[in-house]
Amino acid sequence: METRRRLVRAASILAVPVLWLAVTRLGIVAGLPTPMAVASSFLEEFYRQDFWLSVARSTVRVLVSFVVAAAVAIPLGLLVGRYTVFADLTFPALEMLRPIPPIAWIPFTILVLPASELSIMFITFLGAFFPILLNTIQGARGVEVEFSRAAQSLGAGSFQTFRHVIYPSALPAIHAGMIVGMGLAWVNLIAGEMVAGGTGLGFLTWSAYTSGSYPTIIVGIITIGVLGAISSALVRLFANWQIGWREVESA
Amino acid sequence: MSNQSQTTREQTAEGEPTPGATGAIDIEDLTKVYDPEGERVVAVDDMDLHIGAEEFVALLGPSGCGKSTVMNCIAGYLEPTEGEVIVDGNRVSGPDPKRGVVFQDNRLFPWKTVQENVEFGPQMNDGVEAGRARNILDEMGLDGFEDAYPSGLSGGMQQRAELARLLANDPDIMLMDEPFSALDALTKEIMQKKLIEVWERDNRTVLFITHDVEEAILLADRVVVMTARPGQVKDVIDVDLDRPRDPEVVTTDRFTELRERALSVIREEAQRALEQEEGQA
Amino acid sequence: MSNQSQTTREQTAEGEPTPGATGAIDIEDLTKVYDPEGERVVAVDDMDLHIGAEEFVALLGPSGCGKSTVMNCIAGYLEPTEGEVIVDGNRVSGPDPKRGVVFQDNRLFPWKTVQENVEFGPQMNDGVEAGRARNILDEMGLDGFEDAYPSGLSGGMQQRAELARLLANDPDIMLMDEPFSALDALTKEIMQKKLIEVWERDNRTVLFITHDVEEAILLADRVVVMTARPGQVKDVIDVDLDRPRDPEVVTTDRFTELRERALSVIREEAQRALEQEEGQA
Amino acid sequence: MSTVDRVKRRFDAGTVPVLTKRARQALSVVLFFVLWAVLVRLEILGFGRFVGPVPALSTFVSALLGAPMTGSGATIYQHAAFSAMRVVVAMVLATATAIPLGLVIGASRRWEDALFPALEVFRPVPPVAWVPIALLLMPTFRSGVIFVVFLGAFFPILVNTIEGVGTVDDEYLRAAESLGADSREVFRHVIFPATLPSIVTGVSTGVGLAWITVVAAEMIAGGIGIGYIIFQAYRLLQTDVVAVGMIAIGILGYASATVVYRIGNRLTEWQTVE
Amino acid sequence: TETGVLGGTAAAFDEKSFIVGYQPFYTESWSALVIRHAGLAEKHLPEEYSVGSWEVALQGAVIGNKMISTQNDIGYTGDMPSITALANEETKIDLVAMAGFSKGQQCNLCFVPSGSSVSEPADLDGREVGVTTGSCTHRFILEVMDQEGIQPDLSDQGMATISTNVREGNIPVGVGWEPAVARSVIQQDAAEYAFTGASYDLYDAAGLLMLDSLVEDHPEAAKGWLKAELEAKHIMATDPERTMDLITQEGQLRGYDRETLRATLYENLDVGSGAQRLLFYTDYEAIDTANRLFKERAPEFLYENQGVIPRLPPEERYRVDLLREAIEELRAEADWNPLREAER
Ligand SMILES: Nc1ncnc2c1ncn2[C@@H]1O[C@H](COP(=O)(O)OP(=O)(O)OP(=O)(O)O)[C@@H](O)[C@H]1O
Ligand SMILES: Nc1ncnc2c1ncn2[C@@H]1O[C@H](COP(=O)(O)OP(=O)(O)OP(=O)(O)O)[C@@H](O)[C@H]1O
Ligand SMILES: O=C([O-])O
Ligand SMILES: [Mg+2]
Ligand SMILES: [Mg+2]
């Protein structure tokens, strides 16, 4: 039974390349590169410095932007979540900016920021920033009042209450925001690289389209997917490590 | 003030309060209105109550009559709309480690281990020696569970850990809001014993909110019954049963008498509360 | 089978069961092991119990002894590992509208109004006339709340609505797992009255799980006390108090006697359960 | 001492009447515009190269009055209609496929085993990364953009639906069965409504991603639409038009989020106490 | 070649490390590729200067904007984006040389799917035409519309999208620039050239732009770059094989056959009425048609016709003084002539 299930699941994954092969063999989708062409293009890219530089650039951009987004959004979210006056003074302005898709900022950032690297990072940062911010706010607001009361009655001051109660209690929500934020960081990074050009996997993929190296487009997509999956897994791992106390609950 | 306190203690057939005892609570003309601008809810209306130092008082009353509101005012979580709460001569203006609180739903910090929970209070008030936490854990039968997270404990153990956390701070006053209502019968009995043990030894003032009439009589020196909302003091019953009281005390005639008295007051008030509710529907 | 049932009914000082009465439950050699491959938990071990048609049986036992497991087997949610449950001669093989269930935490469908909840059963079994739902709502004192969602009701009303939903299906058997444990004292008392009223009029079999010894004695014809895990029947107490029983019956000597008996059995088992738990830590 | 305490507590609780709530919120918005103007005026960073709030708003007003946005002569309404049409078509397709698929995968282990692993292979790929291949493979340029936007919305809805089904409490299913519901009825009366709040969450995440994707696709591939205006104006250095495009996309995004929120609330009104 | 993972950022703050914006997908600006892969910048720049990074752009406008925000120091762009950059009021940008020039053979190309019935400009009337607005193709199609009195339905798309769409037959006509058009025509045999700017006496060009601050503060470095530019032109004009070797080193172009790339530089078009494919001129002021293109036709188009630039570029943004100095110095240093015949 267990092994049967595992087989079915493996077959499900295997069906993807098989279907792909069939589709290209039968010529159902004109212009779709074959799995073999993509594989050989993968090998080719593997030996190109440019490819690895793109991988490195995109990865560094995502990681740096994500860390900065978390470092800004979490404290800000906790403050907005806990202090009504602060929230009233800051949040409406942020709410005006939030519905603008980060990628729409690209012309602005290219004009205003001093280096194109920073432009793309800013777009990526914005992608991660709002989900983390909103979830943190929600987490901070959701802290049950009895927890802070308990801490106060045990002698905690407001900073201590923040550190020992509000923050840990909001952590699950913060992590949920980080997971969404990591996904959106990649979305916006790729868009930014495609639009603003230069380097990175988004650019590699788009310039493969421009230059007509169609199998390379799919190499780009796969590489982006793998890196995206790895970074999400890292965020999850970090989250689980940070809130060991919650695992016990479900166990 | 201290005069009245002494009177009470005598009535409870307990020893005199320790000289220089602390933890006397004076509730004076307490009124609490929720949402005074919008839909006003008068939760407590002009209530007066004195609780002597080291006294054990149980607070009974129909659901929604304002028991938790009173407790929150004493704890310093809520600002009275009118009137005030005075503890040992000082007006309550906020939470204080001298007034420890146990909540109805267990409020151990789930992200801290049992030991971290218990050490939290002493840490926040670095005057108290931290070694104390350890002893208290042992005393509460929690040795071996120091590094467990609250979610890994049974309900009874959680409640013991919460009591331990409170005691680690050595408060003068223990405010307990239906602390045992979620426990099963046996665990509840064990916890009641534990509580009385702690109270008798350390001479703290206890305000104990419960819905359970028998529990109130079994534990308290005095049982205060509140009216339906807006809450006021309806009746004060002196429990003149000898201590220590074993579980069999519930079969005595005096117990039954006290129980009947409390029950009839409560039933009357509960009926009134119900009528109010249905009138609103 | 029906023979045994009759005996019981006589002992309870109630009338004879209706001729051709349905709803007899036979639990035969029931064993339930959770996760038989991995960490085996034997929840119920070779338990036997007969519940007569139209009988009101209360099931008591320490926390975790397997009460809910037994009920889930009768309801048809769980497949016994060994043994079987037979209802009116048929082996239980799945849930059935003839066996209605009330859960501990309220399980009204939150996305349906009170009326939709109550009409749900009849709708699913189109044999039952839908007008019935309306009457039952009135009878349960829920008129005026038909279009409210469960989240808008007080706890007591929710419980009444859940009972109404059950009754709308006209089940032979009512399986109730700590249905009133979350209610406050007064609401609980009202619900108990309501339940007995319904039971006496409609002649259904009731299996009522509770932690509250007084509640069990107050309501049931027989009180079945289970052992600590793995659950088995430890003691069966016939409650020979006259019906209708008013709240004051708790002050009678016979009540006190029955209560003491049940309590002592439970205490013993609970102690054992506690020792087991601590042994594991 | 105690008054100080009290003020401090009320300040912490945010109830100190430093201006009313509305006034503070309005102040926040005003401060934003002032900050924008000051940054542009003082040419902090490269703000000197960007448009200030006043010319941006005045261009916005003339755009609203029907001034053509770019060389092609289309008004902002036409561009907005194109972007919105893409989002709407893609959302309809995504909800129509992802919700049933999610319900089936969530409710049946067999379907989950058969379909979910294959879908998971595609999920980590950001929708925008599909732009080149979609433009290459879809029969028309327009369908390519819609396909990518569809992908953007599809996965959040799917994943939330699956998760929603997974968290439906067993006891609701049991209650329904004991009341006589068969499996189809359980699906319709219990699983689906119980999953609705999750589905609504998925749809609102999905609509957000749909906007991100549509803007990116329009910027990258050109044609018509708000994303296109922004990029075209950028190529020509018309920063006031860039700002107008951003404002327009913000309004559209906000409006669609509100619509989804309203519909979602209506569908799950049972969650909120009346 | 590329410098580090964050090379671009670091270089942006270093005055002596230049960020060069270039377009591998624009044949008319390929002198940049020759400079890059032949190491000519390293050869001619004064010692303390270097190339911080080569930034690829798929469109001249991106480079122009990056120069305006001083993210790029040196840029290779088509004639239209060059003018947009010169006209901007934020950052002074100079047109210091011409990167490439032709009589409508590079950026004024109209192409159609293979076997299309469209062959004459008149056939465009009422049809959908893919064009990248703001580029040199845009001016071309508007001139054609004007002269022919036709009304095609212009659809603004990126160059890559246009060539895909023409190849797949999604749009009946595209206007574009090399090498993308040649790829569809020669390499994929999916499209054909319909007509070019030559029929309308139109020219196209690529500009070499520098930040004015670079020219002013580091004239020796600017002059060094111009020498590299001149040597690149010399190589391109005299040694096609070496040129192709250098061009094909550009990784971005790996989807292109060498033959396709060669054709865009050296093979004249059937439809171009004999116009030469690319003229390797550098001094636009020496060529009347180029001078008029940069100073009159293109600016007027953008300012009067399109209204997309706030003013005509000021005269002082056109400066070939350093180029002239570079030519003089090279005449002394090198054993080849830095100027083509028409420039002398
Ligand atoms: N924050 C609040 N805002 C408005 N009304 C409130 C608030 N808190 C409590 N109330 C109302 O005030 C009344 C008293 O509440 P309180 O919690 O003190 O009652 P209680 O006696 O503790 O009830 P219970 O026995 O159910 O715990 C209730 O009617 C309650 O609905
Ligand atoms: N799904 C399950 N898997 C494994 N063990 C289970 C499962 N359900 C219950 N158990 C275990 O089986 C035992 C009996 O559980 P059950 O819920 O029947 O007890 P109970 O008497 O109803 O307890 P309570 O009074 O707390 O409701 C418990 O020890 C419980 O931990
Ligand atoms: O460089 C151009 O994009 O024309
Ligand atoms: Mg309360
Ligand atoms: Mg149970």
PDB file of C-alpha atoms in Angstrom, chain E residues 66-214:
ATOM      1  CA  LYS E  66      20.672  54.213 -17.223  1.00  0.00           C
ATOM      2  CA  MET E  67      22.973  56.961 -18.417  1.00  0.00           C
ATOM      3  CA  ILE E  68      20.507  59.581 -17.303  1.00  0.00           C
ATOM      4  CA  SER E  69      20.565  58.021 -13.851  1.00  0.00           C
ATOM      5  CA  THR E  70      24.372  57.765 -14.180  1.00  0.00           C
ATOM      6  CA  GLN E  71      24.277  53.986 -13.861  1.00  0.00           C
ATOM      7  CA  ASN E  72      26.019  53.655 -17.206  1.00  0.00           C
ATOM      8  CA  ASP E  73      28.954  55.844 -18.194  1.00  0.00           C
ATOM      9  CA  ILE E  74      29.286  54.908 -21.826  1.00  0.00           C
ATOM     10  CA  GLY E  75      26.474  53.703 -24.045  1.00  0.00           C
ATOM     11  CA  TYR E  76      25.791  52.334 -27.523  1.00  0.00           C
ATOM     12  CA  THR E  77      22.275  53.114 -28.650  1.00  0.00           C
ATOM     13  CA  GLY E  78      20.232  53.567 -31.817  1.00  0.00           C
ATOM     14  CA  ASP E  79      19.632  57.030 -33.218  1.00  0.00           C
ATOM     15  CA  MET E  80      16.285  57.576 -31.486  1.00  0.00           C
ATOM     16  CA  PRO E  81      17.335  56.662 -27.958  1.00  0.00           C
ATOM     17  CA  SER E  82      20.503  58.688 -28.511  1.00  0.00           C
ATOM     18  CA  ILE E  83      18.437  61.795 -29.150  1.00  0.00           C
ATOM     19  CA  THR E  84      16.189  61.097 -26.163  1.00  0.00           C
ATOM     20  CA  ALA E  85      19.284  60.909 -24.010  1.00  0.00           C
ATOM     21  CA  LEU E  86      20.815  64.078 -25.441  1.00  0.00           C
ATOM     22  CA  ALA E  87      17.604  66.018 -24.942  1.00  0.00           C
ATOM     23  CA  ASN E  88      17.071  65.096 -21.316  1.00  0.00           C
ATOM     24  CA  GLU E  89      17.261  67.916 -18.799  1.00  0.00           C
ATOM     25  CA  GLU E  90      18.588  65.921 -15.857  1.00  0.00           C
ATOM     26  CA  THR E  91      21.990  64.641 -16.806  1.00  0.00           C
ATOM     27  CA  LYS E  92      24.302  66.012 -19.478  1.00  0.00           C
ATOM     28  CA  ILE E  93      24.983  63.301 -22.029  1.00  0.00           C
ATOM     29  CA  ASP E  94      27.128  63.832 -25.109  1.00  0.00           C
ATOM     30  CA  LEU E  95      27.058  62.228 -28.515  1.00  0.00           C
ATOM     31  CA  VAL E  96      30.812  61.769 -28.914  1.00  0.00           C
ATOM     32  CA  ALA E  97      30.825  59.574 -32.001  1.00  0.00           C
ATOM     33  CA  MET E  98      28.766  57.432 -34.299  1.00  0.00           C
ATOM     34  CA  ALA E  99      28.925  53.680 -33.745  1.00  0.00           C
ATOM     35  CA  GLY E 100      27.402  52.679 -37.087  1.00  0.00           C
ATOM     36  CA  PHE E 101      25.623  54.179 -40.070  1.00  0.00           C
ATOM     37  CA  SER E 102      23.690  52.963 -43.088  1.00  0.00           C
ATOM     38  CA  LYS E 103      21.186  53.984 -45.666  1.00  0.00           C
ATOM     39  CA  GLY E 104      18.269  52.289 -43.951  1.00  0.00           C
ATOM     40  CA  GLN E 105      19.917  48.847 -44.053  1.00  0.00           C
ATOM     41  CA  GLN E 106      20.124  48.186 -40.317  1.00  0.00           C
ATOM     42  CA  CYS E 107      17.139  49.629 -38.508  1.00  0.00           C
ATOM     43  CA  ASN E 108      14.749  50.563 -41.284  1.00  0.00           C
ATOM     44  CA  LEU E 109      13.818  47.067 -42.349  1.00  0.00           C
ATOM     45  CA  CYS E 110      10.354  45.931 -43.212  1.00  0.00           C
ATOM     46  CA  PHE E 111       9.873  42.169 -43.223  1.00  0.00           C
ATOM     47  CA  VAL E 112       7.003  39.772 -43.747  1.00  0.00           C
ATOM     48  CA  PRO E 113       6.324  36.048 -43.272  1.00  0.00           C
ATOM     49  CA  SER E 114       7.735  33.840 -46.069  1.00  0.00           C
ATOM     50  CA  GLY E 115       5.463  33.664 -49.063  1.00  0.00           C
ATOM     51  CA  SER E 116       3.436  36.630 -47.877  1.00  0.00           C
ATOM     52  CA  SER E 117       1.454  38.554 -50.415  1.00  0.00           C
ATOM     53  CA  VAL E 118       2.710  41.754 -48.838  1.00  0.00           C
ATOM     54  CA  SER E 119       5.599  43.110 -50.877  1.00  0.00           C
ATOM     55  CA  GLU E 120       4.907  46.775 -51.488  1.00  0.00           C
ATOM     56  CA  PRO E 121       4.601  49.538 -48.948  1.00  0.00           C
ATOM     57  CA  ALA E 122       1.058  50.139 -50.170  1.00  0.00           C
ATOM     58  CA  ASP E 123       0.108  46.639 -49.019  1.00  0.00           C
ATOM     59  CA  LEU E 124       0.646  47.722 -45.433  1.00  0.00           C
ATOM     60  CA  ASP E 125      -2.454  49.848 -45.471  1.00  0.00           C
ATOM     61  CA  GLY E 126      -4.922  48.606 -42.865  1.00  0.00           C
ATOM     62  CA  ARG E 127      -2.689  45.745 -41.787  1.00  0.00           C
ATOM     63  CA  GLU E 128      -1.235  45.153 -38.338  1.00  0.00           C
ATOM     64  CA  VAL E 129       2.414  46.155 -38.270  1.00  0.00           C
ATOM     65  CA  GLY E 130       4.653  45.216 -35.354  1.00  0.00           C
ATOM     66  CA  VAL E 131       6.933  48.064 -34.350  1.00  0.00           C
ATOM     67  CA  THR E 132       8.962  49.044 -31.301  1.00  0.00           C
ATOM     68  CA  THR E 133       7.952  52.607 -30.627  1.00  0.00           C
ATOM     69  CA  GLY E 134      10.673  55.066 -29.764  1.00  0.00           C
ATOM     70  CA  SER E 135      13.240  53.134 -31.781  1.00  0.00           C
ATOM     71  CA  CYS E 136      14.640  53.944 -35.202  1.00  0.00           C
ATOM     72  CA  THR E 137      12.088  51.547 -36.741  1.00  0.00           C
ATOM     73  CA  HIS E 138       9.299  53.704 -35.413  1.00  0.00           C
ATOM     74  CA  ARG E 139      10.508  56.810 -37.240  1.00  0.00           C
ATOM     75  CA  PHE E 140      10.969  54.692 -40.342  1.00  0.00           C
ATOM     76  CA  ILE E 141       7.403  53.374 -40.423  1.00  0.00           C
ATOM     77  CA  LEU E 142       5.952  56.825 -39.748  1.00  0.00           C
ATOM     78  CA  GLU E 143       7.963  58.292 -42.646  1.00  0.00           C
ATOM     79  CA  VAL E 144       6.723  55.503 -44.904  1.00  0.00           C
ATOM     80  CA  MET E 145       3.144  56.103 -43.816  1.00  0.00           C
ATOM     81  CA  ASP E 146       3.585  59.775 -44.451  1.00  0.00           C
ATOM     82  CA  GLN E 147       5.092  59.412 -47.881  1.00  0.00           C
ATOM     83  CA  GLU E 148       2.768  56.645 -49.034  1.00  0.00           C
ATOM     84  CA  GLY E 149      -0.344  58.009 -47.402  1.00  0.00           C
ATOM     85  CA  ILE E 150      -1.204  54.645 -45.837  1.00  0.00           C
ATOM     86  CA  GLN E 151      -2.745  53.816 -42.442  1.00  0.00           C
ATOM     87  CA  PRO E 152      -1.441  50.539 -41.021  1.00  0.00           C
ATOM     88  CA  ASP E 153      -2.470  49.401 -37.557  1.00  0.00           C
ATOM     89  CA  LEU E 154       0.701  49.834 -35.499  1.00  0.00           C
ATOM     90  CA  SER E 155       1.221  47.358 -32.692  1.00  0.00           C
ATOM     91  CA  ASP E 156       3.964  48.222 -30.246  1.00  0.00           C
ATOM     92  CA  GLN E 157       6.045  45.180 -29.347  1.00  0.00           C
ATOM     93  CA  GLY E 158       9.597  44.352 -28.433  1.00  0.00           C
ATOM     94  CA  MET E 159      11.889  43.285 -31.245  1.00  0.00           C
ATOM     95  CA  ALA E 160      12.011  39.655 -30.174  1.00  0.00           C
ATOM     96  CA  THR E 161       8.254  39.498 -30.015  1.00  0.00           C
ATOM     97  CA  ILE E 162       7.927  41.047 -33.452  1.00  0.00           C
ATOM     98  CA  SER E 163      10.242  38.531 -35.096  1.00  0.00           C
ATOM     99  CA  THR E 164       8.525  35.612 -33.346  1.00  0.00           C
ATOM    100  CA  ASN E 165       5.147  36.912 -34.388  1.00  0.00           C
ATOM    101  CA  VAL E 166       6.201  37.463 -38.006  1.00  0.00           C
ATOM    102  CA  ARG E 167       7.788  34.048 -38.184  1.00  0.00           C
ATOM    103  CA  GLU E 168       4.684  32.391 -36.747  1.00  0.00           C
ATOM    104  CA  GLY E 169       2.480  34.416 -39.038  1.00  0.00           C
ATOM    105  CA  ASN E 170       0.715  36.068 -36.089  1.00  0.00           C
ATOM    106  CA  ILE E 171       1.225  39.479 -37.647  1.00  0.00           C
ATOM    107  CA  PRO E 172       1.492  40.116 -41.413  1.00  0.00           C
ATOM    108  CA  VAL E 173       4.252  42.739 -41.226  1.00  0.00           C
ATOM    109  CA  GLY E 174       7.043  43.777 -38.911  1.00  0.00           C
ATOM    110  CA  VAL E 175       9.614  46.502 -38.946  1.00  0.00           C
ATOM    111  CA  GLY E 176      12.853  45.799 -37.186  1.00  0.00           C
ATOM    112  CA  TRP E 177      16.567  45.973 -36.866  1.00  0.00           C
ATOM    113  CA  GLU E 178      19.409  43.541 -37.353  1.00  0.00           C
ATOM    114  CA  PRO E 179      20.375  40.875 -36.514  1.00  0.00           C
ATOM    115  CA  ALA E 180      16.875  39.710 -35.459  1.00  0.00           C
ATOM    116  CA  VAL E 181      15.417  40.151 -38.940  1.00  0.00           C
ATOM    117  CA  ALA E 182      18.265  38.262 -40.619  1.00  0.00           C
ATOM    118  CA  ARG E 183      17.716  35.401 -38.210  1.00  0.00           C
ATOM    119  CA  SER E 184      14.106  35.028 -39.310  1.00  0.00           C
ATOM    120  CA  VAL E 185      15.045  35.410 -42.985  1.00  0.00           C
ATOM    121  CA  ILE E 186      18.326  33.555 -43.363  1.00  0.00           C
ATOM    122  CA  GLN E 187      18.661  31.199 -40.459  1.00  0.00           C
ATOM    123  CA  GLN E 188      15.037  30.150 -40.089  1.00  0.00           C
ATOM    124  CA  ASP E 189      13.937  30.800 -43.639  1.00  0.00           C
ATOM    125  CA  ALA E 190      10.611  31.927 -42.214  1.00  0.00           C
ATOM    126  CA  ALA E 191      10.466  35.513 -43.388  1.00  0.00           C
ATOM    127  CA  GLU E 192      11.605  37.801 -46.150  1.00  0.00           C
ATOM    128  CA  TYR E 193      12.699  41.399 -46.458  1.00  0.00           C
ATOM    129  CA  ALA E 194       9.982  43.532 -48.050  1.00  0.00           C
ATOM    130  CA  PHE E 195      11.625  46.941 -48.358  1.00  0.00           C
ATOM    131  CA  THR E 196      14.066  49.188 -46.497  1.00  0.00           C
ATOM    132  CA  GLY E 197      14.659  52.814 -45.686  1.00  0.00           C
ATOM    133  CA  ALA E 198      16.827  53.159 -48.786  1.00  0.00           C
ATOM    134  CA  SER E 199      13.693  53.418 -50.953  1.00  0.00           C
ATOM    135  CA  TYR E 200      12.715  56.518 -49.013  1.00  0.00           C
ATOM    136  CA  ASP E 201      16.178  57.980 -48.727  1.00  0.00           C
ATOM    137  CA  LEU E 202      16.152  57.326 -45.018  1.00  0.00           C
ATOM    138  CA  TYR E 203      19.242  56.636 -42.939  1.00  0.00           C
ATOM    139  CA  ASP E 204      19.703  54.872 -39.651  1.00  0.00           C
ATOM    140  CA  ALA E 205      22.571  55.033 -37.205  1.00  0.00           C
ATOM    141  CA  ALA E 206      23.853  54.076 -33.779  1.00  0.00           C
ATOM    142  CA  GLY E 207      25.337  56.625 -31.436  1.00  0.00           C
ATOM    143  CA  LEU E 208      28.222  56.394 -29.009  1.00  0.00           C
ATOM    144  CA  LEU E 209      27.187  58.317 -25.894  1.00  0.00           C
ATOM    145  CA  MET E 210      29.202  59.396 -22.897  1.00  0.00           C
ATOM    146  CA  LEU E 211      28.273  61.159 -19.696  1.00  0.00           C
ATOM    147  CA  ASP E 212      29.400  64.761 -20.102  1.00  0.00           C
ATOM    148  CA  SER E 213      31.026  64.499 -16.696  1.00  0.00           C
ATOM    149  CA  LEU E 214      33.203  61.707 -18.017  1.00  0.00           C
TER     150      LEU E 214
END
